[in-house]
Coordinates of C-alpha atoms in Angstrom, one line a residue:
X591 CA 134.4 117.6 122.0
X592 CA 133.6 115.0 118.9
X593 CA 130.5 114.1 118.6
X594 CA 128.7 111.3 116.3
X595 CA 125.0 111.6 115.5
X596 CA 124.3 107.7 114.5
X597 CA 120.5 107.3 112.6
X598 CA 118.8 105.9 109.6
X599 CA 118.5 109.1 107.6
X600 CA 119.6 112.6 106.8
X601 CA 116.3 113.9 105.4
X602 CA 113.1 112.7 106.8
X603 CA 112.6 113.7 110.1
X604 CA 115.3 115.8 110.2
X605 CA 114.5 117.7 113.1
X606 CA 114.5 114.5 115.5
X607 CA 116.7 111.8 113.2
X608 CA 120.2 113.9 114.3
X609 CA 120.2 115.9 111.2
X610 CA 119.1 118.9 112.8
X611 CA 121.4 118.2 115.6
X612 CA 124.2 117.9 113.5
X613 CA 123.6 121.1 112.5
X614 CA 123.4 123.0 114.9
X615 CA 126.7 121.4 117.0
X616 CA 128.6 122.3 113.7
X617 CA 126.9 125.8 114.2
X618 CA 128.2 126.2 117.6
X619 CA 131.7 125.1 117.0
X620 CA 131.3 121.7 118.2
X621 CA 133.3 118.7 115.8
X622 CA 130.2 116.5 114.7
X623 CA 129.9 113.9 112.3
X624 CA 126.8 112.2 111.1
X625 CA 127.0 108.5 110.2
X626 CA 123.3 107.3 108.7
X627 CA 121.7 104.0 106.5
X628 CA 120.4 106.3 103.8
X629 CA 123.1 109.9 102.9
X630 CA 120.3 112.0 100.7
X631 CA 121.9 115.5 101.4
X632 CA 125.9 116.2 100.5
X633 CA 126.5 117.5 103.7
X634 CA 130.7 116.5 104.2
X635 CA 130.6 115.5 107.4
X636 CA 127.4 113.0 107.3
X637 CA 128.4 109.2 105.7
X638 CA 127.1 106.2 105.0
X639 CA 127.4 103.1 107.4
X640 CA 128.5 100.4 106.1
X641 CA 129.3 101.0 102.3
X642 CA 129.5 98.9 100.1
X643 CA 128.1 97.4 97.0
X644 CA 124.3 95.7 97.4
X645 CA 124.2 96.7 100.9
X646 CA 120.5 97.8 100.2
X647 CA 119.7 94.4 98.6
X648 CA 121.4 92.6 101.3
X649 CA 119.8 94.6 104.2
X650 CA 116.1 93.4 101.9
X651 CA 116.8 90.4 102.6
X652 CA 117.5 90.3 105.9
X653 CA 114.9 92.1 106.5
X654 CA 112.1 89.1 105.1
X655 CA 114.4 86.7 106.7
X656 CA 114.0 88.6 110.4
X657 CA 110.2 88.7 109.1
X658 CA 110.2 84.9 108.5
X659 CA 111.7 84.3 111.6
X660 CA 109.6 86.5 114.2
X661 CA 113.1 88.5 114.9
X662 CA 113.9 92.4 115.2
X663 CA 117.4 94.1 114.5
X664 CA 119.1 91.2 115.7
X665 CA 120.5 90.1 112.2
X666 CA 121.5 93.1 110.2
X667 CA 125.8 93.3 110.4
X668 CA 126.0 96.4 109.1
X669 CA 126.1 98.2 112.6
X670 CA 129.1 96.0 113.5
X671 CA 131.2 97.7 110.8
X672 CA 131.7 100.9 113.2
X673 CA 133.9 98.8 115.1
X674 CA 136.4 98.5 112.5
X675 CA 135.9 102.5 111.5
X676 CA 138.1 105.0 111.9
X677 CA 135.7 107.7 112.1
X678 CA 134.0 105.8 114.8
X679 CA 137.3 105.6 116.5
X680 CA 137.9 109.6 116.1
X681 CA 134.8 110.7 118.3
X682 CA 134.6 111.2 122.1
X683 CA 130.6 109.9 122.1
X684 CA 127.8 108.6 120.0
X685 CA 124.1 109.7 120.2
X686 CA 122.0 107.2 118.9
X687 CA 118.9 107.9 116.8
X688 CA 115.7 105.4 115.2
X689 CA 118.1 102.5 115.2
X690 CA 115.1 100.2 115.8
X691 CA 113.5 101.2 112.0
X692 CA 115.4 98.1 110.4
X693 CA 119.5 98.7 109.6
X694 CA 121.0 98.3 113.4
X695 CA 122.1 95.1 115.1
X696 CA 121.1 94.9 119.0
X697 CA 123.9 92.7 119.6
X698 CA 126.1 95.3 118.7
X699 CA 125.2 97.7 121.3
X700 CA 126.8 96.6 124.3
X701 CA 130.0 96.2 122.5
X702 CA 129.5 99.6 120.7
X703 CA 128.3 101.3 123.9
X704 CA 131.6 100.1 125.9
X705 CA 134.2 101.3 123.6
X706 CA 132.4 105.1 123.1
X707 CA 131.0 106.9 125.8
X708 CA 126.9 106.5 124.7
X709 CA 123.5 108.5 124.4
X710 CA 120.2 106.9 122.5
X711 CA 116.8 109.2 122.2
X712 CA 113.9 107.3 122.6
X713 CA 111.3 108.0 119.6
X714 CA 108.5 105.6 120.6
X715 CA 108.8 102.8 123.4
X716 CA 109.8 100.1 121.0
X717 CA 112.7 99.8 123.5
X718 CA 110.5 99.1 125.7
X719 CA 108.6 96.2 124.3
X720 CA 108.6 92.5 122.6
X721 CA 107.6 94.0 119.0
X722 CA 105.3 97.3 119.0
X723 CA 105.9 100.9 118.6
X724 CA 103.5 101.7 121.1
X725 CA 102.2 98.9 123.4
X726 CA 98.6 101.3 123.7
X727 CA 96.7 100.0 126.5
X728 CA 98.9 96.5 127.0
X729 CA 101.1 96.6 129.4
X730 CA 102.7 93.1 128.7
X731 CA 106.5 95.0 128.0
X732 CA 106.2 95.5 131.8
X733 CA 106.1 91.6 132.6
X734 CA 107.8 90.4 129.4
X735 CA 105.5 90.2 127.0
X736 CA 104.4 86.7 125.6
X737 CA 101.1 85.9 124.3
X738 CA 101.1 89.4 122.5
X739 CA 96.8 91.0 121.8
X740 CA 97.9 92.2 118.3
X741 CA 100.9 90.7 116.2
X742 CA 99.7 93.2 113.4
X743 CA 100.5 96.4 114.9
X744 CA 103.8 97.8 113.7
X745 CA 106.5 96.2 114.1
X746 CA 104.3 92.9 113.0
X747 CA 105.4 89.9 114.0
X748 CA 104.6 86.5 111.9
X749 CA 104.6 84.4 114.9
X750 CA 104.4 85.4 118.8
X751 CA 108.4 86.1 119.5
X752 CA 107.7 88.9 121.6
X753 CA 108.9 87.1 125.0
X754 CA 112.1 86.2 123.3
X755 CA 112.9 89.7 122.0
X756 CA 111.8 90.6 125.2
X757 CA 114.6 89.0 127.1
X758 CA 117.1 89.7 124.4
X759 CA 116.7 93.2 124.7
X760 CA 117.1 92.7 128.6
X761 CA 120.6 91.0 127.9
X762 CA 121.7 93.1 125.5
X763 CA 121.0 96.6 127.8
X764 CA 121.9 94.8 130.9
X765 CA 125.7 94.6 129.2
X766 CA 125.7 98.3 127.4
X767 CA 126.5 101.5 129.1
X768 CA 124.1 104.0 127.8
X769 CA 122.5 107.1 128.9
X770 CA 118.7 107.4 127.7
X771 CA 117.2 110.8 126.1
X772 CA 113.6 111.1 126.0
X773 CA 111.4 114.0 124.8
X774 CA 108.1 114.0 127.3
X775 CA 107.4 113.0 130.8
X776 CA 104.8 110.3 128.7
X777 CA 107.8 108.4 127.6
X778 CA 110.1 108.7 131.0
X779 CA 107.2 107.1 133.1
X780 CA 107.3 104.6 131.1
X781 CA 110.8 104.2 130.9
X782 CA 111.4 104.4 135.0
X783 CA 107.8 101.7 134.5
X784 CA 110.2 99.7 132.2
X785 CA 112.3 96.3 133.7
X786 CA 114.6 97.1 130.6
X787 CA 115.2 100.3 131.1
X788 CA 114.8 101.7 134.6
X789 CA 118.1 100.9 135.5
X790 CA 119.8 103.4 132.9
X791 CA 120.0 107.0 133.1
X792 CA 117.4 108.5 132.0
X793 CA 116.8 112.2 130.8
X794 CA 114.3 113.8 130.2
X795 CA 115.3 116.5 127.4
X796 CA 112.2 118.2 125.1
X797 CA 112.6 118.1 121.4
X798 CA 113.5 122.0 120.3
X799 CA 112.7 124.2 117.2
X800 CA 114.9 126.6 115.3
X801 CA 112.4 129.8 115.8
X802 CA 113.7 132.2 113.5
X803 CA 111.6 129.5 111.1
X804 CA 109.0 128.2 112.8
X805 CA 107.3 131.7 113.7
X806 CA 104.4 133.4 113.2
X807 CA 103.3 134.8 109.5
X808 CA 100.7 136.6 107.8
X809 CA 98.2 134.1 108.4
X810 CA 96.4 135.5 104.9
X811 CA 99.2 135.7 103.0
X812 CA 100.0 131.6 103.3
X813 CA 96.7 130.8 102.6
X814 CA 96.5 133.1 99.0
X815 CA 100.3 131.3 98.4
X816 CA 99.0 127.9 98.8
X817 CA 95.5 127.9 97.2
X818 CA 93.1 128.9 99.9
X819 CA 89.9 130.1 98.9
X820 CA 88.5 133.5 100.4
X821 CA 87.4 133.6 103.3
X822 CA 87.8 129.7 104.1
X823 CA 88.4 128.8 107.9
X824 CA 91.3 125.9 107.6
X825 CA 91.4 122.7 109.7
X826 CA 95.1 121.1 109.0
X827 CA 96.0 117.6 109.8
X828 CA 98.0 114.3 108.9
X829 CA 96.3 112.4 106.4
X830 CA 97.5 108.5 107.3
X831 CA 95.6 105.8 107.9
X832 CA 97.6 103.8 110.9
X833 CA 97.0 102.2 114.4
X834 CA 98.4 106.2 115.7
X835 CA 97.5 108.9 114.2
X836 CA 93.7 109.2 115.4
X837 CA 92.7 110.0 111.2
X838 CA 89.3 107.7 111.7
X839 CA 88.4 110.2 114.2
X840 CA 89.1 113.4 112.2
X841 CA 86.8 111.3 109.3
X842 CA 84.4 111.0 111.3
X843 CA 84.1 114.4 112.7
X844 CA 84.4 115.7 108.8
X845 CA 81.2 113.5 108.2
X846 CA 79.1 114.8 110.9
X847 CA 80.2 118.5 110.6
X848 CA 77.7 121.1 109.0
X849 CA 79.5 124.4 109.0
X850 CA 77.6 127.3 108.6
X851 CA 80.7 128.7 106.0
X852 CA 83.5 127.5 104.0
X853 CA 86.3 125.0 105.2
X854 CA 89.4 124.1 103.8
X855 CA 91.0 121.1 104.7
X856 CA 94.9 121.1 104.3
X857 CA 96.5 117.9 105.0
X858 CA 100.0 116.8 105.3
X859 CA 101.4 113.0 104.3
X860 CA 99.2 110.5 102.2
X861 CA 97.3 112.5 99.3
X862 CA 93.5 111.0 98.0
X863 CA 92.3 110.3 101.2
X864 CA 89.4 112.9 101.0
X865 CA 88.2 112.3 98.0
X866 CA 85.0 111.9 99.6
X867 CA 85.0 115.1 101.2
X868 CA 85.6 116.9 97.5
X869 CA 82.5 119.5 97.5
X870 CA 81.6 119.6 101.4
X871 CA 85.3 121.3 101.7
X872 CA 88.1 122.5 99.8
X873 CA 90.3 119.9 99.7
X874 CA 94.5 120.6 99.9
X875 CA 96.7 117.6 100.1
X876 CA 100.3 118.9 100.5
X877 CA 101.6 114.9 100.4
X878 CA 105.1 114.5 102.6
X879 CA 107.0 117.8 102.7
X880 CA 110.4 118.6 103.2
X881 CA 110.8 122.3 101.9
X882 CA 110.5 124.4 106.1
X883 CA 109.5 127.2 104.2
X884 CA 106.2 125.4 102.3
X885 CA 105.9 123.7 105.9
X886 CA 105.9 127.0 108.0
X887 CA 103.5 128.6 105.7
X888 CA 101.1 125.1 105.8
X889 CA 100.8 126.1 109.7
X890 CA 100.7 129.5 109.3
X891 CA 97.6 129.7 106.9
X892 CA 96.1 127.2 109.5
X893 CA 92.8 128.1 111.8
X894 CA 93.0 125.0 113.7
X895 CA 95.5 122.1 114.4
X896 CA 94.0 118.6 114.5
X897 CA 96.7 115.5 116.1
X898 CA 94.1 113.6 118.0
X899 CA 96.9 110.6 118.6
X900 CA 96.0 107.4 120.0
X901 CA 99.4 106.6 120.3
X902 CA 102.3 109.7 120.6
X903 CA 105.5 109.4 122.2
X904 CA 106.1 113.3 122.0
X905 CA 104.3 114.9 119.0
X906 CA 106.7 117.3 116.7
X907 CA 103.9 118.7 114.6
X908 CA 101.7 119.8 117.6
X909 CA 104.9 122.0 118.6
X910 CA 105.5 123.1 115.2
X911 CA 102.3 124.3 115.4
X912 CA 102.0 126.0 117.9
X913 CA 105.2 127.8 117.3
X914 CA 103.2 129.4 114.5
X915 CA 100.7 130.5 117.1
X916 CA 97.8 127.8 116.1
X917 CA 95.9 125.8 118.9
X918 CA 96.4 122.3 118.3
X919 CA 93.5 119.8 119.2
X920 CA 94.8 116.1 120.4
X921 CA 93.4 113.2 122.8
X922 CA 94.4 112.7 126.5
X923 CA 96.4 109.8 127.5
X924 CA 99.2 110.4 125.2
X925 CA 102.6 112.7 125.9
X926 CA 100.6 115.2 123.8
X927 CA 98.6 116.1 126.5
X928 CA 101.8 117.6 128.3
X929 CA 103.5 118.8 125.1
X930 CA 100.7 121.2 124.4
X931 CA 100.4 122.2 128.2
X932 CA 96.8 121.7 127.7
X933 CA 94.5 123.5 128.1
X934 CA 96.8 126.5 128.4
X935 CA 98.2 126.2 124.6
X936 CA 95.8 123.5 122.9
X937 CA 93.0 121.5 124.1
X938 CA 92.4 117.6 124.5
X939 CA 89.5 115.7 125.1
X940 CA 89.2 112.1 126.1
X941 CA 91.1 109.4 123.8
X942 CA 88.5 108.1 120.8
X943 CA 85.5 110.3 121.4
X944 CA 85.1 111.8 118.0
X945 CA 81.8 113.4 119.2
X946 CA 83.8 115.6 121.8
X947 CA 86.1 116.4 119.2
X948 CA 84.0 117.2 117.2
X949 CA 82.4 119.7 119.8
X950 CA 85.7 121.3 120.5
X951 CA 86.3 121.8 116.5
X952 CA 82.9 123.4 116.6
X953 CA 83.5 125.6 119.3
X954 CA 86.4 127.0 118.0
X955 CA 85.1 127.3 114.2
X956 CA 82.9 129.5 116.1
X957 CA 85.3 131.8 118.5
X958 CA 88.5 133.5 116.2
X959 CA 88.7 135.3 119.8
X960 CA 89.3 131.7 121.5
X961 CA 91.4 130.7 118.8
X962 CA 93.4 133.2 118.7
X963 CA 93.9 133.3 122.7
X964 CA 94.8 129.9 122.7
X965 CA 97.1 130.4 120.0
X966 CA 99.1 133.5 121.1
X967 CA 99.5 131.2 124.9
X968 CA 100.9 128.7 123.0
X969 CA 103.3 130.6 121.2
X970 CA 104.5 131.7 124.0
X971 CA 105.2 128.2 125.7
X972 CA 107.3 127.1 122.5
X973 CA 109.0 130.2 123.1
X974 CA 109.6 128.8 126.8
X975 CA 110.4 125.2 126.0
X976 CA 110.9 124.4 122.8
X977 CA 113.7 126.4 121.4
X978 CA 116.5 124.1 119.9
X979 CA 118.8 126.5 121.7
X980 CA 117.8 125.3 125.1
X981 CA 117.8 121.4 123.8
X982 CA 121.5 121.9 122.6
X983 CA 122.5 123.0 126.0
X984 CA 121.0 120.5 127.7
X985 CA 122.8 118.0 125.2
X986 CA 126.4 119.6 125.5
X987 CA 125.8 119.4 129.2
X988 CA 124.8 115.8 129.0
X989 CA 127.5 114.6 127.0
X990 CA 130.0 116.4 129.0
X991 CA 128.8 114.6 131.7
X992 CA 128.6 111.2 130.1
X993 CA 132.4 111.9 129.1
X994 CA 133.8 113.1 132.4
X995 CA 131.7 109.9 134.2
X996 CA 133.4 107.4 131.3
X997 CA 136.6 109.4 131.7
X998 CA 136.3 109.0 135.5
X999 CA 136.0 104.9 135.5
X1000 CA 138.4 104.3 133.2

């Protein structure tokens, strides 16, 4: 079997962009190829789509002119060059991965789709919708958007196109042949909710975790290795001010908290965004990390987890988490809610209520007993679900049968 990983990136992200994938197929003897927008590793088998001189200045400009225009990954040609590519030619199917994030050409799909037997993971419902990432509590992408609450909301629009992208996703699924991966049962309602999609396969397959790395540590030992204090309780979470992440709330809770000992506050993403907190806390901002082995000991010197998500489409950190045996706190209403198998392995309390999660962090500053419960149950669930060897299974059984079907018709 020859399989090619298609994305934007062979870095960031790696464990849901394809890289990781990639990886492990090659591990288990499978031939894989990774074609991606940006090549930052020099992995042999991973290439760039589309090279060529100024492709990044050319795909700038395209990107103001879809801007100026109110259009999304409709004008970009660079996707169209995989037609003409041999390597393209050489594999038996192509997983698709965060071809929405500004490279990829729409139009190509259904002609990309009919020539290779296809797969495409849903990050987010983009897929789903006129414009947005995550529609929140519209639910406009189930009657075709149009008149859209909030053009600002990433992906922004400059003018209200989303009924037209709307109905040129429609065409453009309605002639591909594609089987849809998603990671939570959040994102499959949805996509069985969805005009645009409920008439493709859809599969529901969990995002997975290599688990020799993401395990357990001396919990002491990470927090003397990255600057902990003694005998600080630490509260980790994304710094990153967006429409998503919930990080108004954790402010909040940081303002109103009045712990009766020393806190630490280790943060991943954006750095300076606590400045204000500099003397109530100790404050650690590990900025965006790539090195597993700074990550891993990040969660393992954690006490408690925060992701409390307005918007989450499966939540990679909260599993990461636990996997190091931390209880992660998030909101209801988003797929985290099931990806933490609250309140078995982490708990959730209704969506915006900084005061109730405030009460929970309390709570569990005060019980290492409930902490640690909640942490060894959800170690053990990872251990269930989440390890990347069941995900690759369930992906060589899928494109098997994705293969044999295409085989079949033709």
């Amino acid at each position: 079997m020859k399989i090619l990983q298609l994305g934007n990136i062979d870095t960031y992200g790696n464990r849901f962009n394809g890289t990781d994938l990639h990886k492990e197929l090659l591990n288990r003897g499978v031939d894989s190829q990774h074609c991606v927008w940006e090549k930052n590793t020099d992995n042999e088998q991973t290439w760039l789509l589309a090279e060529f001189p100024y492709r990044t200045r050319l795909k700038n400009v395209i990107s103001r002119l879809e801007y100026q225009l109110s259009v999304q990954s409709i004008l970009y040609p660079f996707s169209w060059s995989l037609l003409l590519d041999k390597r393209y030619r050489y594999v038996d199917l192509v997983h698709y991965h965060l071809i929405h994030v500004g490279f990829f050409n729409l139009l190509s799909l259904p002609f990309l789709t009919r020539i290779k037997p296809s797969v495409w993971t849903l990050h987010d419902p983009w897929a789903m919708t006129g414009h947005c990432v995550h529609p929140f509590a519209c639910e406009k992408w189930i009657t075709g958007c149009g008149n859209c609450p909030d053009m600002n909301t990433l992906f922004k629009m400059e003018r209200d196109h989303t009924a037209l992208m709307w109905r040129i996703k429609k065409l453009v699924y309605s002639l591909s042949q594609i089987d849809i991966v998603v990671g939570s049962q959040w994102m499959m309602n949805m996509a069985k909710q969805s005009p645009l999609l409920s008439n493709f396969k859809l599969h529901h397959i969990p995002f997975g975790l290599d688990l020799t790395i993401f395990r357990p540590k001396d919990s002491e030992l990470a927090k003397r290795k990255l600057g902990v204090l003694p005998g600080n309780l630490v509260i980790t979470f994304r710094a990153v001010r967006d429409d998503f992440k919930g990080f108004a709330f954790i402010e909040e809770c940081l303002n109103k908290l009045k712990p009766n000992y020393p806190i630490c506050l280790l943060t991943f993403n954006f750095q300076g965004l606590l400045e204000k907190f500099q003397g109530k806390y100790q404050v650690i901002d590990l900025g965006w990390i790539q090195d597993e082995e700074l990550l891993v000991d990040a969660y393992n010197a954690s006490d408690i987890f925060l992701m409390p998500s307005m918007a989450e489409a499966f939540g990679m950190m909260a599993m990461e988490a636990m996997a190091c045996g931390k209880p992660v706190i998030a909101f209801e209403g988003t797929s985290l809610e099931e990806v933490i198998f609250a309140p078995h392995g982490g708990i959730v309390v209704r969506k915006g209520d900084s005061d109730a999660l405030l009460s929970v962090i309390e709570r569990l500053i005060a019980s290492p007993e409930e902490r640690t419960n909640l942490g060894g149950t959800a170690l053990e669930l990872v251990k269930e679900h989440y390890n990347v060897k069941t995900q690759i299974n369930r992906l060589l059984d899928l494109y098997n049968n994705v293969i044999e079907r295409r085989n079949f018709l033709m």
